[in-house]
Structures are given as C-alpha cells and as structure tokens.
PDB file of C-alpha atoms in Angstrom:
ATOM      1  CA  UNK A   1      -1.658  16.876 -10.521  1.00 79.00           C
ATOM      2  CA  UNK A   2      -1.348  15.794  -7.024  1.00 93.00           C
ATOM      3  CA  UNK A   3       0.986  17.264  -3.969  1.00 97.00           C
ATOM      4  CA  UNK A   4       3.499  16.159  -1.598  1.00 97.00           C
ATOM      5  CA  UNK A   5       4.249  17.266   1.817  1.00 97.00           C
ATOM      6  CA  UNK A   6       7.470  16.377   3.260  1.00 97.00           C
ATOM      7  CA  UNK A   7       8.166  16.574   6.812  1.00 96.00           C
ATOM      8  CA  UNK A   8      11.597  15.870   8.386  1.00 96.00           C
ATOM      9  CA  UNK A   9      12.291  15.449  11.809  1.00 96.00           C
ATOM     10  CA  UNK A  10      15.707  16.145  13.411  1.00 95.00           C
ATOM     11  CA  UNK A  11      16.028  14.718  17.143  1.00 92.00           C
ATOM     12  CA  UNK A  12      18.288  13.402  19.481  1.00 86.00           C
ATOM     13  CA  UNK A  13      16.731   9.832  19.784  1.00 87.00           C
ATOM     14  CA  UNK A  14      14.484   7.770  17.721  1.00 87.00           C
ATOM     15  CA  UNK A  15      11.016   7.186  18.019  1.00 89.00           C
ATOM     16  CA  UNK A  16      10.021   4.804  20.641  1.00 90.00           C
ATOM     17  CA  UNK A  17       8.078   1.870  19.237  1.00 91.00           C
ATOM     18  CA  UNK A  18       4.668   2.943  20.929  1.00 91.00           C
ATOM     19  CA  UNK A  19       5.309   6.638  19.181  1.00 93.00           C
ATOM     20  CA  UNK A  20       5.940   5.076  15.998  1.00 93.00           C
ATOM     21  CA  UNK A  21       2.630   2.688  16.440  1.00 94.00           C
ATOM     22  CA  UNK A  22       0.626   6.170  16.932  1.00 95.00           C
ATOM     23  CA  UNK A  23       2.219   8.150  13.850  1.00 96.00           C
ATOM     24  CA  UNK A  24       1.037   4.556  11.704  1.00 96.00           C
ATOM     25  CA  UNK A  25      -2.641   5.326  13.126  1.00 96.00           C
ATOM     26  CA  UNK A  26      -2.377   8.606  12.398  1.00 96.00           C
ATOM     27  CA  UNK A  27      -1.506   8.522   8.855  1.00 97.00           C
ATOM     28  CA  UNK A  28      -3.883   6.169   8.688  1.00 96.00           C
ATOM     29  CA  UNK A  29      -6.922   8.103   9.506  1.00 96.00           C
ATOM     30  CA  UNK A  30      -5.748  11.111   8.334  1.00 96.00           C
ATOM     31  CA  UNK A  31      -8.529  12.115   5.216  1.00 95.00           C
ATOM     32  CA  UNK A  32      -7.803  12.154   1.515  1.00 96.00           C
ATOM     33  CA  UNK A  33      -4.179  11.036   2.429  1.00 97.00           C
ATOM     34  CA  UNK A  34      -3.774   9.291  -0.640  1.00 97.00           C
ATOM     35  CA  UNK A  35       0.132   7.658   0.122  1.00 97.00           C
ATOM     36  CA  UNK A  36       2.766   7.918   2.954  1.00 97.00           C
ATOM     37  CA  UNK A  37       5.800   7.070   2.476  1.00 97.00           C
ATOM     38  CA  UNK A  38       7.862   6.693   6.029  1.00 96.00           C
ATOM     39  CA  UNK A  39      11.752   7.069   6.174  1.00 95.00           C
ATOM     40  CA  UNK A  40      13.897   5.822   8.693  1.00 91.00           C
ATOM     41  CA  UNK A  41      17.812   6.454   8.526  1.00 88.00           C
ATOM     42  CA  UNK A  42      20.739   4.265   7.141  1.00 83.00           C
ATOM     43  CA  UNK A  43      24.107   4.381   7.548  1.00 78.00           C
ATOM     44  CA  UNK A  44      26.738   4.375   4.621  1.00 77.00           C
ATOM     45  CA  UNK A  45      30.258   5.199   4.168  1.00 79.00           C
ATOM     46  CA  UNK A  46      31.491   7.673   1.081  1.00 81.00           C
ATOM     47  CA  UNK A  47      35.060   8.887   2.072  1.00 82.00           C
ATOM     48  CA  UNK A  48      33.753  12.370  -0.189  1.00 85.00           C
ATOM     49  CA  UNK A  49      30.652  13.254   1.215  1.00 79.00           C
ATOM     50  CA  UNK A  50      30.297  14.139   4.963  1.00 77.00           C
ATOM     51  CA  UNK A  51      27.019  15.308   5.126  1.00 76.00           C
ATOM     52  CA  UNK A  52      26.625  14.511   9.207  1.00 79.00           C
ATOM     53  CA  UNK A  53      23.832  12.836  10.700  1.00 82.00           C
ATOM     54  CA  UNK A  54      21.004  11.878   9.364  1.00 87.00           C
ATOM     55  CA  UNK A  55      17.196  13.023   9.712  1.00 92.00           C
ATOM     56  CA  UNK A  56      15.412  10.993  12.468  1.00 93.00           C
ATOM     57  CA  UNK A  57      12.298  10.731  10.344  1.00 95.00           C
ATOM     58  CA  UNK A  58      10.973  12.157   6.726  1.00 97.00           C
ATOM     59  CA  UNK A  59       7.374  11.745   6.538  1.00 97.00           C
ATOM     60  CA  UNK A  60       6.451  11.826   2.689  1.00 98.00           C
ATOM     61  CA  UNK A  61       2.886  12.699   2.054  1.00 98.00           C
ATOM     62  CA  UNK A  62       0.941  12.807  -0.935  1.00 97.00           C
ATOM     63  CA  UNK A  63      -2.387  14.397  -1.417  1.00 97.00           C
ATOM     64  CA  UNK A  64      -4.974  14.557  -4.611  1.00 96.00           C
ATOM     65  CA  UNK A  65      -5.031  18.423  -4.359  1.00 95.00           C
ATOM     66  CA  UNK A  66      -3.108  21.237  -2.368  1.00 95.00           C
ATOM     67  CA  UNK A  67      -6.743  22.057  -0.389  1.00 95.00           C
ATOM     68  CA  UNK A  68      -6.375  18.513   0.394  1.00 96.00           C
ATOM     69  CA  UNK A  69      -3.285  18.960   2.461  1.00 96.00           C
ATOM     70  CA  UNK A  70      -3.502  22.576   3.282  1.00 95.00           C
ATOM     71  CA  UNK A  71      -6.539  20.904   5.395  1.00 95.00           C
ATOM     72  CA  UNK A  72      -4.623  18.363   7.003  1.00 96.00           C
ATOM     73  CA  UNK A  73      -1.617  20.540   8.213  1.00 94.00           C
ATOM     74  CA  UNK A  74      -4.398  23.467   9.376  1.00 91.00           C
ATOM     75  CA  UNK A  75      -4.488  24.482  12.952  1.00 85.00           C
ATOM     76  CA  UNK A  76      -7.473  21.905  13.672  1.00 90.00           C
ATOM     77  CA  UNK A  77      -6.611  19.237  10.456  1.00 93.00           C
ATOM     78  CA  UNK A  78      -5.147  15.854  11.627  1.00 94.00           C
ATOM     79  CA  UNK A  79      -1.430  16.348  11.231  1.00 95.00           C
ATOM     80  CA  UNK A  80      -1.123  19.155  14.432  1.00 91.00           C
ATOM     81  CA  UNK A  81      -1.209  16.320  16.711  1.00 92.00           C
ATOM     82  CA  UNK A  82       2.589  15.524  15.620  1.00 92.00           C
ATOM     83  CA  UNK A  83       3.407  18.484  17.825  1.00 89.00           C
ATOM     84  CA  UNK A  84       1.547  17.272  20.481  1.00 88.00           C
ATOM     85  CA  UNK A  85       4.064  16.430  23.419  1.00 87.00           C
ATOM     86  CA  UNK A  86       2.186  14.030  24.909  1.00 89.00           C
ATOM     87  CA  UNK A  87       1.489  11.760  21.557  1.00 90.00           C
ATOM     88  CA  UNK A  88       4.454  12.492  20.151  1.00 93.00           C
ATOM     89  CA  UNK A  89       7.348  13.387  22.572  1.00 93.00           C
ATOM     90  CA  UNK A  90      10.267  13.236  20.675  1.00 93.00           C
ATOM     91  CA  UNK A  91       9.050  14.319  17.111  1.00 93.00           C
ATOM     92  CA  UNK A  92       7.070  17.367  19.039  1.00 92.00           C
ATOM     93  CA  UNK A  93      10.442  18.110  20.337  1.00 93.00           C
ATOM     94  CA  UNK A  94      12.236  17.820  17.491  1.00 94.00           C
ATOM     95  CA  UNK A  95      13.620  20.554  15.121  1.00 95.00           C
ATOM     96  CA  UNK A  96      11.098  20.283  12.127  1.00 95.00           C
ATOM     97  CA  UNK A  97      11.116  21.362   8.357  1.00 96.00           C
ATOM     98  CA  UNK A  98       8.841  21.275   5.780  1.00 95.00           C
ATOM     99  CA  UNK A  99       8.281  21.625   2.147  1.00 97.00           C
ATOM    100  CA  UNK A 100       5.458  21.478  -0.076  1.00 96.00           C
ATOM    101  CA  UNK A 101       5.294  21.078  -4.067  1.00 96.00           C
ATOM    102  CA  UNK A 102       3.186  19.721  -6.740  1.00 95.00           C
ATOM    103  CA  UNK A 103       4.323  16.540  -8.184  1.00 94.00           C
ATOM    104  CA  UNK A 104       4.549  15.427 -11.617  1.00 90.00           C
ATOM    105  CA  UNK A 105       4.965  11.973 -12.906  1.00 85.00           C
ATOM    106  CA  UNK A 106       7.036  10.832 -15.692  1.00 88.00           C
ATOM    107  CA  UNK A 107       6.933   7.739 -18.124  1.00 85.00           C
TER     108      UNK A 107
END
C-alpha cells in the first residue's frame, strides 16, 4: 500500500514561471517519489456552490511507503526547500496545509 502527501498552497499570486521551473526540478530529484501530480486552478460557474477562491497550487505526492515520505518532508529531506524564500517566494509565503493518508486502489 503506498501513500500520498498533499500539499496546498493558498497565495495571493501565482507562481512565476522560473518558480514553477524549480518546483518541476525539485520533484524531480526528490528520492523514491514515485508520482506527482501538479494542480493548477480553473474557473467554473455553479449558481449553488460558492466555495471562494481557489488553491494556488495542490502538490499531490505519492510515495511506496510512509518512511518514504516521512523522509522527504523531514527537516533535512528534499521537500523543506518549498519554504525556502529565496527558491520559492510565493509558495514559502503562502498559507500551507497538508494531509497525509495511505492510498488504496480499486478495480
């Protein structure tokens, strides 16, 4: 059973294009990152459901095991760089949230 980390990222402006560039290299390199999936948001109209605006970004990150991830989101494991204001201005600034949980696929 593998894991998922989802991050979600709540700022006044979007990523600039260099910022977004440097999250792709860090996903990239980050170890036993098995698949990221990246969300940018949409617009839509529904006259019942006025949710407000919505997230900048939502990382979605899946690892084989939770020692796996636990490692990248450590103090010293590749992911601490996102709060790093001078790689990542406006996520680091950015009011954050996070969840973790075990994922289960179904035929």
């Amino acid at each position: 059973m593998s894991t998922c980390l989802f991050l979600s990222f709540r700022a006044g402006a979007s990523p600039a294009a260099a910022e977004t560039a440097k999250l792709d290299a860090l996903l990239r390199a980050t170890p036993k990152l098995r698949k990221a999936l990246v969300h940018t948001p949409a617009s839509a109209s529904d006259p019942y459901v006025k949710d407000g605006a919505p997230p900048t970004l939502v990382l979605q990150l899946y690892f084989a095991a939770l020692p796996e991830l636990e490692a990248a989101v450590s103090r010293t494991g590749q992911l601490g760089a996102l709060a790093s204001g001078t790689e990542f201005p406006v996520l680091a600034a950015a009011e954050t949230a996070q969840q973790a949980m075990l994922v289960r696929s179904f035929a």
